[in-house]
Short mmCIF file of N, CA and C and ligand atoms in Angstrom, two decimals:
data_model
loop_
_atom_site.label_atom_id
_atom_site.label_comp_id
_atom_site.label_asym_id
_atom_site.label_seq_id
_atom_site.Cartn_x
_atom_site.Cartn_y
_atom_site.Cartn_z
N MET V 1 0.72 -1.25 0.10
CA MET V 1 0.18 -0.24 -0.17
C MET V 1 0.75 1.16 -0.04
N SER V 2 0.55 2.26 -0.61
CA SER V 2 0.90 3.23 -0.95
C SER V 2 0.08 4.70 -1.10
N ARG V 3 0.23 6.00 -0.82
CA ARG V 3 -0.31 6.82 -0.78
C ARG V 3 0.25 7.96 -1.90
N THR V 4 -0.80 8.80 -2.42
CA THR V 4 -0.68 9.82 -3.14
C THR V 4 -1.51 11.10 -2.78
N LEU V 5 -1.14 12.28 -3.45
CA LEU V 5 -1.57 13.42 -3.22
C LEU V 5 -2.26 13.98 -4.55
N ILE V 6 -3.58 14.56 -4.31
CA ILE V 6 -4.24 14.53 -5.60
C ILE V 6 -5.26 16.41 -5.23
N LEU V 7 -4.91 17.00 -6.51
CA LEU V 7 -5.47 18.25 -5.93
C LEU V 7 -7.26 18.07 -7.16
N VAL V 8 -8.37 18.39 -6.46
CA VAL V 8 -9.30 18.93 -7.65
C VAL V 8 -9.04 20.12 -7.45
N LYS V 9 -8.78 20.52 -8.79
CA LYS V 9 -8.20 22.22 -8.82
C LYS V 9 -9.48 22.74 -8.85
N PRO V 10 -9.17 24.09 -9.28
CA PRO V 10 -10.12 25.20 -9.13
C PRO V 10 -11.39 24.88 -9.97
N ASP V 11 -10.54 24.66 -11.32
CA ASP V 11 -11.50 24.77 -12.78
C ASP V 11 -12.67 23.68 -12.39
N ALA V 12 -12.12 22.30 -12.00
CA ALA V 12 -13.07 21.39 -11.40
C ALA V 12 -14.25 21.60 -10.50
N TYR V 13 -13.48 22.26 -9.35
CA TYR V 13 -14.62 22.43 -8.03
C TYR V 13 -15.68 23.48 -8.74
N ALA V 14 -15.24 24.36 -9.71
CA ALA V 14 -16.28 25.44 -9.81
C ALA V 14 -17.48 24.86 -10.98
N ARG V 15 -17.01 23.86 -11.74
CA ARG V 15 -17.95 23.04 -12.69
C ARG V 15 -18.58 21.84 -11.93
N GLY V 16 -18.32 22.04 -10.88
CA GLY V 16 -19.15 20.75 -9.80
C GLY V 16 -18.34 19.48 -10.19
N LEU V 17 -17.45 19.22 -10.23
CA LEU V 17 -16.96 17.83 -10.84
C LEU V 17 -16.42 16.89 -10.06
N THR V 18 -16.29 18.11 -8.60
CA THR V 18 -15.47 17.40 -7.21
C THR V 18 -16.15 15.56 -7.25
N GLY V 19 -17.07 15.56 -6.92
CA GLY V 19 -17.88 14.12 -6.76
C GLY V 19 -17.56 13.13 -7.42
N GLU V 20 -17.36 13.29 -8.78
CA GLU V 20 -17.46 12.36 -10.26
C GLU V 20 -16.26 11.97 -10.13
N ILE V 21 -15.21 13.25 -9.85
CA ILE V 21 -13.70 12.77 -9.99
C ILE V 21 -13.44 11.82 -8.81
N LEU V 22 -13.66 12.11 -7.66
CA LEU V 22 -13.43 11.47 -6.34
C LEU V 22 -13.59 10.06 -6.52
N ALA V 23 -15.23 9.82 -6.96
CA ALA V 23 -15.39 8.81 -7.15
C ALA V 23 -14.88 7.89 -8.18
N ARG V 24 -14.18 8.23 -9.53
CA ARG V 24 -13.40 7.58 -9.91
C ARG V 24 -12.38 6.96 -9.32
N PHE V 25 -11.71 7.53 -8.32
CA PHE V 25 -10.40 7.27 -7.45
C PHE V 25 -10.96 6.08 -7.29
N GLU V 26 -12.48 6.05 -6.29
CA GLU V 26 -12.96 5.25 -5.23
C GLU V 26 -13.06 3.93 -6.02
N ARG V 27 -13.97 3.69 -7.17
CA ARG V 27 -13.88 2.79 -7.83
C ARG V 27 -13.01 2.48 -8.47
N LYS V 28 -11.58 2.89 -8.61
CA LYS V 28 -10.28 2.14 -8.75
C LYS V 28 -9.39 1.28 -7.75
N GLY V 29 -10.14 1.94 -6.44
CA GLY V 29 -9.67 1.25 -5.30
C GLY V 29 -8.72 1.63 -4.38
N LEU V 30 -8.92 3.17 -5.03
CA LEU V 30 -7.94 3.80 -4.09
C LEU V 30 -8.81 4.54 -2.92
N SER V 31 -8.49 4.83 -1.42
CA SER V 31 -9.37 5.05 -0.72
C SER V 31 -9.12 6.54 -0.08
N ILE V 32 -9.94 7.45 0.53
CA ILE V 32 -9.42 8.49 1.04
C ILE V 32 -8.90 8.68 2.04
N VAL V 33 -7.96 9.18 2.76
CA VAL V 33 -7.31 9.40 3.69
C VAL V 33 -7.73 10.00 4.20
N ALA V 34 -7.48 11.20 3.58
CA ALA V 34 -7.31 12.78 4.29
C ALA V 34 -8.08 13.49 3.35
N LEU V 35 -8.89 14.67 3.44
CA LEU V 35 -9.82 15.31 2.39
C LEU V 35 -10.24 16.47 2.91
N GLU V 36 -10.26 17.65 2.51
CA GLU V 36 -10.22 18.91 2.83
C GLU V 36 -10.18 20.19 1.35
N LYS V 37 -10.96 20.78 1.20
CA LYS V 37 -11.76 21.86 0.51
C LYS V 37 -10.60 23.27 0.98
N GLN V 38 -10.08 23.32 0.70
CA GLN V 38 -8.99 24.73 0.80
C GLN V 38 -8.64 25.76 -0.41
N THR V 39 -8.59 27.14 0.15
CA THR V 39 -8.12 27.86 -0.88
C THR V 39 -6.67 28.22 -0.67
N LEU V 40 -5.75 28.20 -1.92
CA LEU V 40 -4.60 28.27 -1.60
C LEU V 40 -3.68 29.40 -1.90
N THR V 41 -2.67 29.92 -0.66
CA THR V 41 -2.14 31.15 -0.93
C THR V 41 -1.04 31.26 -2.27
N ALA V 42 -0.75 32.35 -2.61
CA ALA V 42 0.50 32.30 -3.43
C ALA V 42 1.64 31.65 -2.66
N ALA V 43 1.96 31.60 -1.63
CA ALA V 43 3.12 30.69 -1.13
C ALA V 43 2.94 29.96 -0.77
N THR V 44 2.07 28.79 -0.69
CA THR V 44 1.64 27.63 -0.40
C THR V 44 1.22 26.71 -1.90
N ALA V 45 0.71 27.35 -3.27
CA ALA V 45 1.25 26.92 -4.36
C ALA V 45 2.61 27.14 -4.91
N GLU V 46 3.03 28.42 -5.03
CA GLU V 46 4.68 28.17 -5.24
C GLU V 46 5.59 27.03 -4.46
N THR V 47 5.27 26.76 -3.35
CA THR V 47 5.97 25.39 -2.48
C THR V 47 5.72 24.18 -3.57
N HIS V 48 4.08 24.32 -3.57
CA HIS V 48 3.42 23.06 -3.90
C HIS V 48 4.01 22.84 -5.56
N TYR V 49 4.19 23.73 -6.40
CA TYR V 49 5.04 23.64 -7.64
C TYR V 49 6.57 24.56 -7.50
N ALA V 50 7.23 24.40 -6.64
CA ALA V 50 8.66 24.58 -6.66
C ALA V 50 9.20 24.04 -7.93
N GLU V 51 9.25 22.93 -8.25
CA GLU V 51 10.06 22.17 -9.33
C GLU V 51 9.59 23.13 -10.88
N HIS V 52 8.31 23.65 -10.98
CA HIS V 52 8.28 24.54 -12.08
C HIS V 52 8.59 25.76 -11.91
N LYS V 53 9.17 25.89 -11.15
CA LYS V 53 9.37 27.89 -10.94
C LYS V 53 10.10 28.18 -12.13
N GLU V 54 10.84 27.62 -12.79
CA GLU V 54 11.19 28.33 -13.76
C GLU V 54 10.76 28.36 -15.31
N ARG V 55 9.97 27.35 -15.00
CA ARG V 55 9.07 27.35 -16.31
C ARG V 55 8.17 28.58 -16.66
N PRO V 56 7.99 28.93 -17.96
CA PRO V 56 7.37 30.17 -18.43
C PRO V 56 5.91 30.51 -18.45
N PHE V 57 5.43 29.30 -17.70
CA PHE V 57 3.73 29.29 -17.47
C PHE V 57 3.68 29.12 -16.11
N PHE V 58 4.82 29.27 -15.31
CA PHE V 58 4.68 29.33 -13.68
C PHE V 58 3.80 30.39 -13.03
N GLY V 59 3.95 31.62 -13.05
CA GLY V 59 3.16 32.47 -13.22
C GLY V 59 1.78 32.47 -13.56
N GLU V 60 1.42 31.61 -14.19
CA GLU V 60 -0.27 31.25 -14.79
C GLU V 60 -0.55 30.51 -13.59
N LEU V 61 0.29 29.53 -13.53
CA LEU V 61 -0.09 28.17 -12.56
C LEU V 61 -0.55 28.61 -11.63
N VAL V 62 0.25 29.49 -10.78
CA VAL V 62 0.13 30.04 -9.36
C VAL V 62 -1.45 30.63 -9.54
N GLU V 63 -1.36 32.01 -10.55
CA GLU V 63 -2.60 32.66 -10.39
C GLU V 63 -3.73 31.61 -10.68
N PHE V 64 -3.42 30.61 -11.55
CA PHE V 64 -4.90 29.65 -11.35
C PHE V 64 -4.98 28.80 -10.38
N ILE V 65 -4.01 28.07 -9.76
CA ILE V 65 -4.63 27.33 -8.30
C ILE V 65 -4.84 27.83 -7.49
N THR V 66 -4.98 29.49 -7.28
CA THR V 66 -4.90 30.19 -6.26
C THR V 66 -6.05 30.95 -6.70
N SER V 67 -6.77 30.65 -7.72
CA SER V 67 -8.04 31.49 -8.46
C SER V 67 -9.20 31.15 -7.44
N GLY V 68 -9.59 30.03 -6.85
CA GLY V 68 -11.04 29.75 -6.03
C GLY V 68 -10.45 28.54 -5.33
N PRO V 69 -11.87 28.25 -4.40
CA PRO V 69 -11.55 26.54 -3.86
C PRO V 69 -10.63 25.64 -4.34
N LEU V 70 -10.21 24.40 -4.17
CA LEU V 70 -9.71 23.16 -4.69
C LEU V 70 -10.02 22.59 -3.27
N VAL V 71 -10.11 20.79 -3.73
CA VAL V 71 -10.36 20.09 -2.92
C VAL V 71 -8.99 19.35 -2.91
N ALA V 72 -8.26 19.20 -1.63
CA ALA V 72 -7.14 18.13 -1.69
C ALA V 72 -6.91 16.93 -0.98
N ALA V 73 -6.28 15.65 -1.57
CA ALA V 73 -6.85 14.75 -1.05
C ALA V 73 -5.81 13.77 -0.79
N VAL V 74 -5.79 13.08 0.10
CA VAL V 74 -4.63 12.21 0.20
C VAL V 74 -5.17 10.18 0.15
N LEU V 75 -4.72 10.25 -1.06
CA LEU V 75 -5.35 8.66 -1.46
C LEU V 75 -4.34 7.49 -1.17
N GLU V 76 -5.25 6.39 -0.66
CA GLU V 76 -4.32 4.92 -0.64
C GLU V 76 -4.64 3.98 -1.21
N GLY V 77 -3.45 3.25 -1.82
CA GLY V 77 -4.08 1.80 -1.97
C GLY V 77 -2.66 1.16 -2.57
N ASN V 78 -2.94 0.61 -3.56
CA ASN V 78 -2.09 -0.27 -4.45
C ASN V 78 -1.28 0.41 -5.12
N ASP V 79 -0.12 1.08 -5.02
CA ASP V 79 0.71 1.91 -6.13
C ASP V 79 0.15 2.99 -6.40
N ALA V 80 -0.47 3.44 -5.23
CA ALA V 80 -1.16 4.42 -5.31
C ALA V 80 -1.20 5.62 -6.80
N VAL V 81 0.41 5.86 -6.54
CA VAL V 81 0.83 7.39 -7.82
C VAL V 81 0.56 6.77 -8.95
N LYS V 82 1.07 5.24 -9.21
CA LYS V 82 0.33 5.09 -10.55
C LYS V 82 -0.84 4.76 -10.59
N ALA V 83 -1.77 4.68 -9.92
CA ALA V 83 -3.11 3.89 -10.27
C ALA V 83 -3.62 5.73 -10.35
N ALA V 84 -3.49 6.65 -9.80
CA ALA V 84 -4.08 7.80 -9.43
C ALA V 84 -3.53 8.73 -10.68
N ARG V 85 -2.30 8.62 -11.53
CA ARG V 85 -2.02 9.54 -12.73
C ARG V 85 -2.60 8.39 -14.10
N GLN V 86 -2.92 7.04 -13.80
CA GLN V 86 -3.68 6.19 -15.03
C GLN V 86 -5.08 6.99 -14.96
N ILE V 87 -6.04 7.44 -14.00
CA ILE V 87 -7.22 7.86 -13.91
C ILE V 87 -7.63 9.25 -14.25
N ILE V 88 -6.30 10.08 -13.75
CA ILE V 88 -6.11 11.70 -14.32
C ILE V 88 -6.14 11.22 -15.64
N GLY V 89 -5.03 10.81 -16.47
CA GLY V 89 -4.46 10.96 -17.66
C GLY V 89 -3.76 11.90 -18.10
N ALA V 90 -3.01 11.68 -19.27
CA ALA V 90 -2.05 12.80 -19.83
C ALA V 90 -2.43 14.09 -19.51
N THR V 91 -0.82 15.15 -18.88
CA THR V 91 -1.04 16.37 -18.49
C THR V 91 -1.57 17.22 -19.42
N ASN V 92 -1.71 17.26 -20.85
CA ASN V 92 -2.46 17.77 -21.92
C ASN V 92 -3.64 17.06 -22.40
N PRO V 93 -4.76 17.87 -21.76
CA PRO V 93 -5.87 16.74 -21.94
C PRO V 93 -6.25 16.32 -23.43
N LEU V 94 -5.88 16.88 -24.37
CA LEU V 94 -5.88 16.42 -25.86
C LEU V 94 -5.21 15.28 -26.11
N GLU V 95 -4.16 15.09 -25.28
CA GLU V 95 -3.71 13.78 -25.00
C GLU V 95 -3.79 12.74 -24.48
N ALA V 96 -4.68 13.15 -23.42
CA ALA V 96 -5.27 12.43 -22.36
C ALA V 96 -6.42 11.41 -23.35
N ALA V 97 -6.09 9.92 -22.85
CA ALA V 97 -6.73 9.02 -23.14
C ALA V 97 -8.25 9.00 -22.90
N THR V 98 -9.48 9.00 -23.67
CA THR V 98 -10.56 9.07 -23.18
C THR V 98 -10.84 7.82 -22.59
N GLY V 99 -11.63 8.43 -21.32
CA GLY V 99 -11.87 7.43 -19.79
C GLY V 99 -11.28 7.78 -19.03
N SER V 100 -9.90 8.75 -19.08
CA SER V 100 -9.46 9.01 -18.13
C SER V 100 -10.37 10.61 -18.11
N ILE V 101 -10.06 11.36 -16.50
CA ILE V 101 -10.33 12.24 -16.46
C ILE V 101 -10.28 13.52 -17.22
N ARG V 102 -8.95 13.76 -17.65
CA ARG V 102 -8.53 14.74 -18.69
C ARG V 102 -9.16 14.49 -19.64
N GLY V 103 -9.36 13.31 -20.25
CA GLY V 103 -9.26 13.00 -21.41
C GLY V 103 -10.78 13.09 -21.89
N ASP V 104 -12.06 12.96 -20.74
CA ASP V 104 -13.53 13.05 -20.74
C ASP V 104 -13.82 14.46 -20.74
N PHE V 105 -12.71 14.99 -19.79
CA PHE V 105 -13.75 16.45 -19.28
C PHE V 105 -12.94 17.89 -19.54
N ALA V 106 -11.80 17.69 -20.06
CA ALA V 106 -10.73 19.24 -20.41
C ALA V 106 -10.64 18.85 -21.74
N THR V 107 -9.94 20.17 -22.03
CA THR V 107 -9.26 20.31 -23.19
C THR V 107 -8.33 21.42 -23.13
N GLU V 108 -7.85 21.73 -21.98
CA GLU V 108 -6.48 22.89 -22.42
C GLU V 108 -6.00 22.74 -21.04
N VAL V 109 -4.47 22.61 -21.17
CA VAL V 109 -2.85 22.23 -20.67
C VAL V 109 -3.39 22.91 -19.47
N GLY V 110 -3.57 24.01 -19.38
CA GLY V 110 -3.43 25.37 -18.24
C GLY V 110 -4.65 24.92 -17.15
N GLN V 111 -5.51 24.27 -17.78
CA GLN V 111 -6.97 23.68 -16.85
C GLN V 111 -7.20 22.88 -16.89
N ASN V 112 -6.40 21.63 -16.36
CA ASN V 112 -6.43 19.84 -16.79
C ASN V 112 -7.40 19.43 -15.49
N LEU V 113 -7.60 20.15 -14.77
CA LEU V 113 -8.77 19.67 -13.73
C LEU V 113 -8.37 18.64 -12.54
N VAL V 114 -7.17 17.91 -12.46
CA VAL V 114 -6.98 17.46 -11.59
C VAL V 114 -5.33 17.30 -11.46
N HIS V 115 -4.60 17.31 -10.30
CA HIS V 115 -3.18 17.35 -9.94
C HIS V 115 -2.85 16.02 -9.58
N GLY V 116 -1.95 15.05 -10.01
CA GLY V 116 -1.89 14.06 -8.94
C GLY V 116 -0.16 14.09 -9.15
N SER V 117 0.28 13.52 -7.62
CA SER V 117 2.14 13.33 -7.23
C SER V 117 2.62 12.44 -8.46
N ASP V 118 3.63 12.43 -9.01
CA ASP V 118 4.48 12.27 -9.62
C ASP V 118 5.57 10.93 -9.19
N SER V 119 5.62 10.90 -8.24
CA SER V 119 6.58 10.17 -7.33
C SER V 119 6.01 10.08 -5.97
N ASP V 120 6.37 8.61 -5.18
CA ASP V 120 6.26 8.95 -4.18
C ASP V 120 6.66 9.54 -3.61
N GLU V 121 8.18 9.78 -3.57
CA GLU V 121 8.62 10.90 -2.94
C GLU V 121 8.00 12.56 -3.13
N SER V 122 7.31 12.87 -3.79
CA SER V 122 6.83 13.99 -4.00
C SER V 122 5.40 13.79 -3.54
N ALA V 123 4.91 12.33 -3.45
CA ALA V 123 2.99 12.35 -3.21
C ALA V 123 3.91 12.63 -1.30
N ALA V 124 5.12 12.20 -0.47
CA ALA V 124 5.29 12.68 0.59
C ALA V 124 5.43 14.01 1.26
N ARG V 125 5.83 14.57 -0.02
CA ARG V 125 6.22 16.07 0.36
C ARG V 125 5.00 17.15 -0.02
N GLU V 126 4.25 16.63 -1.11
CA GLU V 126 3.14 17.39 -1.46
C GLU V 126 1.89 17.43 -0.01
N ALA V 127 1.82 15.96 -0.08
CA ALA V 127 0.65 15.56 1.24
C ALA V 127 1.03 16.44 2.61
N ALA V 128 2.50 16.58 2.73
CA ALA V 128 2.70 16.98 3.92
C ALA V 128 2.51 19.14 3.96
N ILE V 129 2.52 19.34 2.73
CA ILE V 129 1.97 20.74 2.47
C ILE V 129 0.77 20.80 3.03
N PHE V 130 -0.16 19.78 2.23
CA PHE V 130 -1.51 20.02 2.38
C PHE V 130 -2.71 19.35 3.45
N PHE V 131 -1.78 18.44 4.38
CA PHE V 131 -2.10 18.04 5.70
C PHE V 131 -1.13 17.59 6.52
N PRO V 132 -0.21 18.84 7.20
CA PRO V 132 0.91 18.91 7.73
C PRO V 132 0.48 18.08 9.31
N SER V 133 -0.76 17.71 9.65
CA SER V 133 -0.84 16.75 10.76
C SER V 133 -1.15 15.14 10.72
N LEU V 134 -0.81 15.04 9.13
CA LEU V 134 -0.69 13.63 8.44
C LEU V 134 -0.20 13.05 9.13
P1 LIG X 1 -0.30 19.27 -12.88
O1 LIG X 1 -0.12 17.76 -12.86
O2 LIG X 1 -0.98 20.10 -11.68
O3 LIG X 1 1.55 20.01 -12.44
C1 LIG X 1 1.99 20.83 -13.50
C2 LIG X 1 1.17 21.50 -14.30
O4 LIG X 1 1.31 22.60 -15.11
C3 LIG X 1 0.10 20.93 -14.84
O5 LIG X 1 -0.62 20.02 -14.07
C4 LIG X 1 -0.63 21.68 -16.10
O6 LIG X 1 -1.93 22.30 -15.42
C5 LIG X 1 0.41 22.95 -15.85
N1 LIG X 1 1.16 23.05 -17.13
C6 LIG X 1 1.98 22.26 -17.86
N2 LIG X 1 2.33 22.98 -19.01
C7 LIG X 1 1.70 24.04 -19.03
C8 LIG X 1 1.59 24.91 -20.37
N3 LIG X 1 2.29 24.97 -21.11
N4 LIG X 1 0.86 26.23 -19.92
C9 LIG X 1 -0.19 26.43 -18.90
N5 LIG X 1 -0.03 25.73 -17.79
C10 LIG X 1 0.78 24.56 -18.30
#
């Protein structure tokens, strides 16, 4: 068993897709260990996305992720990072498989509905940002 951190981003929250998205993870066999609606400060967003600091879209990314409420969750299951990323789909929704969240519900890379940790190390680092008492 392992854990991953997912974010139902502000676009998904605003579109009322939170339940649909969480249900897909649960149906796959991932269970919810922690769940909270949060509105991020720029400082928290910059910490979470620190690895993208030098990217040209960093400012846009921080602006978007702080633009409204999101839902953060820690999920647990067999190979949770890989399982969640399969459910989420490729970063660019136009390249994401039909049946994945991004493939089914999004068209723009900057508004791709969900974030999922990319490794066990990232999952531990990111979970500590959103759920420091976990
Ligand atoms: P996420 O999985 O949250 O991790 C980093 C995010 O950067 C990614 O999803 C995308 O939403 C975002 N991103 C990647 N490429 C671009 C881009 N070219 N323009 C805007 N945002 C991007």
